[in-house]
Short mmCIF file of C-alpha atoms in Angstrom, two decimals:
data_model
loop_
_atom_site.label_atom_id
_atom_site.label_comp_id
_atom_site.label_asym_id
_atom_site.label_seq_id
_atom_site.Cartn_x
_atom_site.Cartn_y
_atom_site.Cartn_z
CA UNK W 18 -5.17 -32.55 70.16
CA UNK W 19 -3.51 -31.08 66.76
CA UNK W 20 -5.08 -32.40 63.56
CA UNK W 21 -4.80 -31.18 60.30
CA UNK W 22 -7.53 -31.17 56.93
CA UNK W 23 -6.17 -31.31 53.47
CA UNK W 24 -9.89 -30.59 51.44
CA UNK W 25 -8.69 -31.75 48.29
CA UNK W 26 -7.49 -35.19 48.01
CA UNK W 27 -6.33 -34.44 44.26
CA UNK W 28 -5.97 -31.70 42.43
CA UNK W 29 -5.52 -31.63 38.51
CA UNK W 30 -3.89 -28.71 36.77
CA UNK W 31 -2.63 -27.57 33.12
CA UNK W 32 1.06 -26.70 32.96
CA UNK W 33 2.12 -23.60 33.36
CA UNK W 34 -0.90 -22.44 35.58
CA UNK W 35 -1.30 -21.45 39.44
CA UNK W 36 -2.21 -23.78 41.96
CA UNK W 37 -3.45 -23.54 45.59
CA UNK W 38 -3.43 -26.88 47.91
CA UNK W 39 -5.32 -25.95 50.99
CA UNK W 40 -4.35 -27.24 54.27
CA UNK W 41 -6.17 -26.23 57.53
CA UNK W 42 -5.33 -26.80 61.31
CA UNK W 43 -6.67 -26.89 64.42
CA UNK W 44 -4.96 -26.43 67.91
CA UNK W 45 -5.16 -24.61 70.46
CA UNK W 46 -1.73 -23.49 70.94
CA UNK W 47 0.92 -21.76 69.41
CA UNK W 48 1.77 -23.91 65.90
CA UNK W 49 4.76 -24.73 63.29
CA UNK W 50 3.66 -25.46 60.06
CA UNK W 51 5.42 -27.70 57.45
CA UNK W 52 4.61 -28.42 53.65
CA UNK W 53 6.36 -31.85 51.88
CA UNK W 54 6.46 -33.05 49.15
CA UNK W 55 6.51 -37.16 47.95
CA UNK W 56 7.54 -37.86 44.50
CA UNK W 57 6.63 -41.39 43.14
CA UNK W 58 8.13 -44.09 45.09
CA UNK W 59 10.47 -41.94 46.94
CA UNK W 60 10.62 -40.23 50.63
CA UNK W 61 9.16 -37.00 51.29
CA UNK W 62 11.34 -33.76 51.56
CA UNK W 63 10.30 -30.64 53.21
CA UNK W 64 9.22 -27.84 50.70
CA UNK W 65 8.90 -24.70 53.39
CA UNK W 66 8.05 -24.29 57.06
CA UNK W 67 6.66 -21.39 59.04
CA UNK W 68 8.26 -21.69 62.54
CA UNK W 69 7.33 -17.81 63.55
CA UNK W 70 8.26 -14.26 62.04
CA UNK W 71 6.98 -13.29 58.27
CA UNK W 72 3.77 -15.19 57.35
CA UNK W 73 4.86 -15.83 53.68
CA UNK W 74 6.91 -18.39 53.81
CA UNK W 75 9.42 -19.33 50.55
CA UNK W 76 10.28 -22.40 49.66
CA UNK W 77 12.34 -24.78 47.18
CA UNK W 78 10.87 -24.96 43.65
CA UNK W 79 9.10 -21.71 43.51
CA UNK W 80 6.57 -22.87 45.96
CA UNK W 81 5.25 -20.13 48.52
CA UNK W 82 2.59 -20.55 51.58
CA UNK W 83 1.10 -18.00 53.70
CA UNK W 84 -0.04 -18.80 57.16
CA UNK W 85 -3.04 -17.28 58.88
CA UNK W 86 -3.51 -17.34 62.24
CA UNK W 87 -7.22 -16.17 62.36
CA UNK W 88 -8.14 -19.04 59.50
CA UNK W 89 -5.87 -21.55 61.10
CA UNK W 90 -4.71 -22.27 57.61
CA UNK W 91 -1.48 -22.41 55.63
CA UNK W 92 -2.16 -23.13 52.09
CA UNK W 93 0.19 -23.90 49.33
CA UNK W 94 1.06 -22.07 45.91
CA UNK W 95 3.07 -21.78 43.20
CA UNK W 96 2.03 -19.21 39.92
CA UNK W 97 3.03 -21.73 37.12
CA UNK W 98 3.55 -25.51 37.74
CA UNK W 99 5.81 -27.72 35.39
CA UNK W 100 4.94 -31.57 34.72
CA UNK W 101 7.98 -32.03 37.60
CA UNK W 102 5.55 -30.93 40.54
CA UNK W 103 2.96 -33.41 39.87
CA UNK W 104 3.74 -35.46 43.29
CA UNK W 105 2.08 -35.85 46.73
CA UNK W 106 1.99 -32.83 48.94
CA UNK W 107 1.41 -33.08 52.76
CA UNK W 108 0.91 -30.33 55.29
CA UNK W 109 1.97 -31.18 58.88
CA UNK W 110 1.71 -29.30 62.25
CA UNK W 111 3.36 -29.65 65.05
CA UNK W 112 4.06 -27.83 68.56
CA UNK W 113 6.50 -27.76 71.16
CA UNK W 114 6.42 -30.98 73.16
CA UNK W 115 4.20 -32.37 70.40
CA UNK W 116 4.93 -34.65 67.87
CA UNK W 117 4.32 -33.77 64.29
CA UNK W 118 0.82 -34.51 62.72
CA UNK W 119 0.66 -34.91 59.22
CA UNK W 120 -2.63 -34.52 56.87
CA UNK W 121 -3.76 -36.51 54.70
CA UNK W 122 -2.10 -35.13 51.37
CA UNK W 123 -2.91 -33.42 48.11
CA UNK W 124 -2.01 -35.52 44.87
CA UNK W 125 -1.09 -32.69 42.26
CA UNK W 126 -1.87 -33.98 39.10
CA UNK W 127 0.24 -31.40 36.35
CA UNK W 128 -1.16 -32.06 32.97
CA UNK W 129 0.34 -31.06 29.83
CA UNK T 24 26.61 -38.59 53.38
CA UNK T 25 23.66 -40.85 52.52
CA UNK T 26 21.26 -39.28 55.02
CA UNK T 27 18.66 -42.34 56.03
CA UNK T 28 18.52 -45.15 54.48
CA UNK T 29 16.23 -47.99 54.92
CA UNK T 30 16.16 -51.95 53.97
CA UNK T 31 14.65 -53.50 52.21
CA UNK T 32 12.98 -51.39 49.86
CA UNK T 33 10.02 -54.24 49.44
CA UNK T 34 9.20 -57.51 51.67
CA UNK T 35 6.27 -59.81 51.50
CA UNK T 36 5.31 -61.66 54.05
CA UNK T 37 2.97 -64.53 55.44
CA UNK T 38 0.52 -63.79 57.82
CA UNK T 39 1.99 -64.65 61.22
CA UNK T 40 5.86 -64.27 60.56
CA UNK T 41 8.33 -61.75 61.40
CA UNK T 42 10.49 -59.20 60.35
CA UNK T 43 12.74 -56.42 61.22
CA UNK T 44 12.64 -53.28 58.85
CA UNK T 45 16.16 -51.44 59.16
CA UNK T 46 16.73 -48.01 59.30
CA UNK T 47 20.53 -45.79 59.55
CA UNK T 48 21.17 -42.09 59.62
CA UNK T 49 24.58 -41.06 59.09
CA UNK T 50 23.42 -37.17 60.08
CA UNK T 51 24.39 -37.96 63.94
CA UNK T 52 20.80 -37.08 64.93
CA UNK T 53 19.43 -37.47 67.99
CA UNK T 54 15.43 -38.01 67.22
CA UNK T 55 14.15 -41.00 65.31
CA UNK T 56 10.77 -41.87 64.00
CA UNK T 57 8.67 -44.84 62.23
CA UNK T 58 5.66 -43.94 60.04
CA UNK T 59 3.50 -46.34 58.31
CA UNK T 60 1.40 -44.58 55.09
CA UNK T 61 -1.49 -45.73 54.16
CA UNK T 62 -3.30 -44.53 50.94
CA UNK T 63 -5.34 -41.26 51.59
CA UNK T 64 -4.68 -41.81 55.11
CA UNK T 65 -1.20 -39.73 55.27
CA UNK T 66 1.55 -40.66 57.72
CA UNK T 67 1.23 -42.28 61.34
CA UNK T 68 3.94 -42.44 63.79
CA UNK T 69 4.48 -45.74 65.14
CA UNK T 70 7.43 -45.12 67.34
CA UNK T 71 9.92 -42.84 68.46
CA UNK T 72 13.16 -42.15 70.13
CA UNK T 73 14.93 -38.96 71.50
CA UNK T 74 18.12 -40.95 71.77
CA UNK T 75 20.04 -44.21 71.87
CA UNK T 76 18.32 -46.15 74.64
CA UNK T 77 15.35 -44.03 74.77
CA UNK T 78 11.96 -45.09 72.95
CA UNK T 79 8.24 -44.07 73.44
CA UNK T 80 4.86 -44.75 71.46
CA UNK T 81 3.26 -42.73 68.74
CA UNK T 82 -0.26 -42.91 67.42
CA UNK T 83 -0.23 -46.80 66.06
CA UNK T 84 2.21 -48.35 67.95
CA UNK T 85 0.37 -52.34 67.97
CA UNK T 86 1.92 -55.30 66.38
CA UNK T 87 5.69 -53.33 66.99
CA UNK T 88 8.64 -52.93 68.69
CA UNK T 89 11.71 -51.14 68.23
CA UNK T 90 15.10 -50.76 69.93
CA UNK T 91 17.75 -47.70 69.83
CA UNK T 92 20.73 -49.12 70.95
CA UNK T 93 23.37 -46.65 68.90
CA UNK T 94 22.35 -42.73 67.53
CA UNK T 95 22.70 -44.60 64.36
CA UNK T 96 20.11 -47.43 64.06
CA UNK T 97 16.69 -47.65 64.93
CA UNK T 98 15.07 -50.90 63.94
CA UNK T 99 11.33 -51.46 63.44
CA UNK T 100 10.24 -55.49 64.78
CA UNK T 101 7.19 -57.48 63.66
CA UNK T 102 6.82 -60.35 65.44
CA UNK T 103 3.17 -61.44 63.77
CA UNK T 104 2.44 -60.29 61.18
CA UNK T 105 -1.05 -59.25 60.22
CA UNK T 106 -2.72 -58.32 56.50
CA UNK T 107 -3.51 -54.99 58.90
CA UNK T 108 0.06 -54.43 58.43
CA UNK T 109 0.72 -54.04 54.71
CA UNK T 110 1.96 -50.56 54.20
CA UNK T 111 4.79 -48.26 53.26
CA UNK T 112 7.27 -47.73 56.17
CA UNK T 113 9.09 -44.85 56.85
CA UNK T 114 11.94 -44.02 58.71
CA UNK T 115 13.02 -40.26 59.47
CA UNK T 116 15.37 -38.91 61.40
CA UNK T 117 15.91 -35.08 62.73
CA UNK T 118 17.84 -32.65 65.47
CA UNK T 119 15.88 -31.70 68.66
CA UNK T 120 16.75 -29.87 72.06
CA UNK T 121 16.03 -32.67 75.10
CA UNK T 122 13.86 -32.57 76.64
CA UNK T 123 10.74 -33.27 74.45
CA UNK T 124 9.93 -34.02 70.61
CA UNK T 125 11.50 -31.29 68.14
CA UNK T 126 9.39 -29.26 65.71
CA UNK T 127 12.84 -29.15 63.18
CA UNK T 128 13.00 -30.77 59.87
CA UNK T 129 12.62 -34.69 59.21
CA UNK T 130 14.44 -36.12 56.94
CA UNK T 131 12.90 -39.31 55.31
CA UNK T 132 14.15 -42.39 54.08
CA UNK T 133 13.18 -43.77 50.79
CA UNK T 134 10.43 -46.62 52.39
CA UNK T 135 9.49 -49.73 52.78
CA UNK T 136 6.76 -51.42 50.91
CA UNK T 137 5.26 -54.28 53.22
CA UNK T 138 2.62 -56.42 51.63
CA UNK T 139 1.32 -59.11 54.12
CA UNK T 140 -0.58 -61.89 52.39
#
């Protein structure tokens, strides 16, 4: 069975400086990898996915992740957070014939 | 295009009544789900369907039902309610090949905030 850690249940940060949410995986086969995001009382919206080809992986508001195989891990980042990205970040995995299998999630805490 | 919405945004409820939690996508997809969140606990899938007519369980599928009887809708039922059950609901909604659940995008609706007193 898939599962997925998230080591840090919250994570404070200055503006304007990097960040790194950490999101490990286990399975045994061939995986997709997702990263959303929750903002306050809303739904969550996907930020980037790996499905297969490069390993670093863009996504929408400067965010970036980089999946390795041999760690089983696809951790989050972005070089200068704004007071907008303080939300609730959730890595998921998922493979074919599987449904998805979301961690526990990262609460990003941007402080001015 | 309002993508999935969900009503009503917040419901409390007496131990031992029911409810039905909405949930329409205007995207004409085929896949449906129903998470609950739970603080710290991230999202389970409660139910899902690969089409109208077609549902199976997910990970926490007790104390619910659900129906697909149009691509559109996909209801969650509680017929007892339970102080187990207080929660955030979601509903998403997403493309897949049949034959088997889909590794593309969800798209979420906004929630629904359960408290069961």
């Amino acid at each position: 069975a898939q599962s997925v850690t998230q080591l840090d249940s919250q994570v404070p940060v200055f503006e304007e400086a990097p960040v790194e949410l950490r999101c490990n995986y286990s399975s045994s086969v061939s995986v997709y990898l997702f990263w959303y995001v929750q903002y306050p009382n809303q739904g969550l919206q996907l930020l980037l996915k790996y499905l297969s080809g490069s390993t670093l992986v863009k996504g929408i508001n400067g965010f970036e992740a980089e999946f390795n195989k041999s760690q089983t891990s696809f951790h989050l980042r972005k070089p200068s957070v704004h007071i907008s990205d303080t939300a609730e970040y959730f890595c998921a995995v998922a493979n074919y014939g599987q449904n998805f299998v979301f961690g526990p999630g990262t609460r990003l805490s941007v402080l001015p | 295009n309002a993508g999935v919405t969900q009503t009503p945004k917040f419901r409390i409820l007496k131990i031992g009544q029911s409810m039905t939690l909405q949930c329409t996508q205007d995207m004409n997809h085929n896949y449906m789900y129903w998470y609950r969140q739970d603080p710290g606990m991230g999202l389970k899938l409660i139910y899902y369907s690969v089409g109208a007519g077609i549902t199976d369980k997910g990970e926490v599928p007790n104390g619910y039902n659900v129906s697909r009887s149009t691509t559109e809708d996909f209801p969650l039922r509680l017929e007892l309610a339970a102080p187990s059950q207080t929660s955030v609901y979601f509903c998403a909604s997403s493309f897949g090949l049949a034959g088997g659940p889909t590794y593309n995008e969800q798209f979420f609706g906004p929630g629904t905030r359960l408290t069961v007193l």
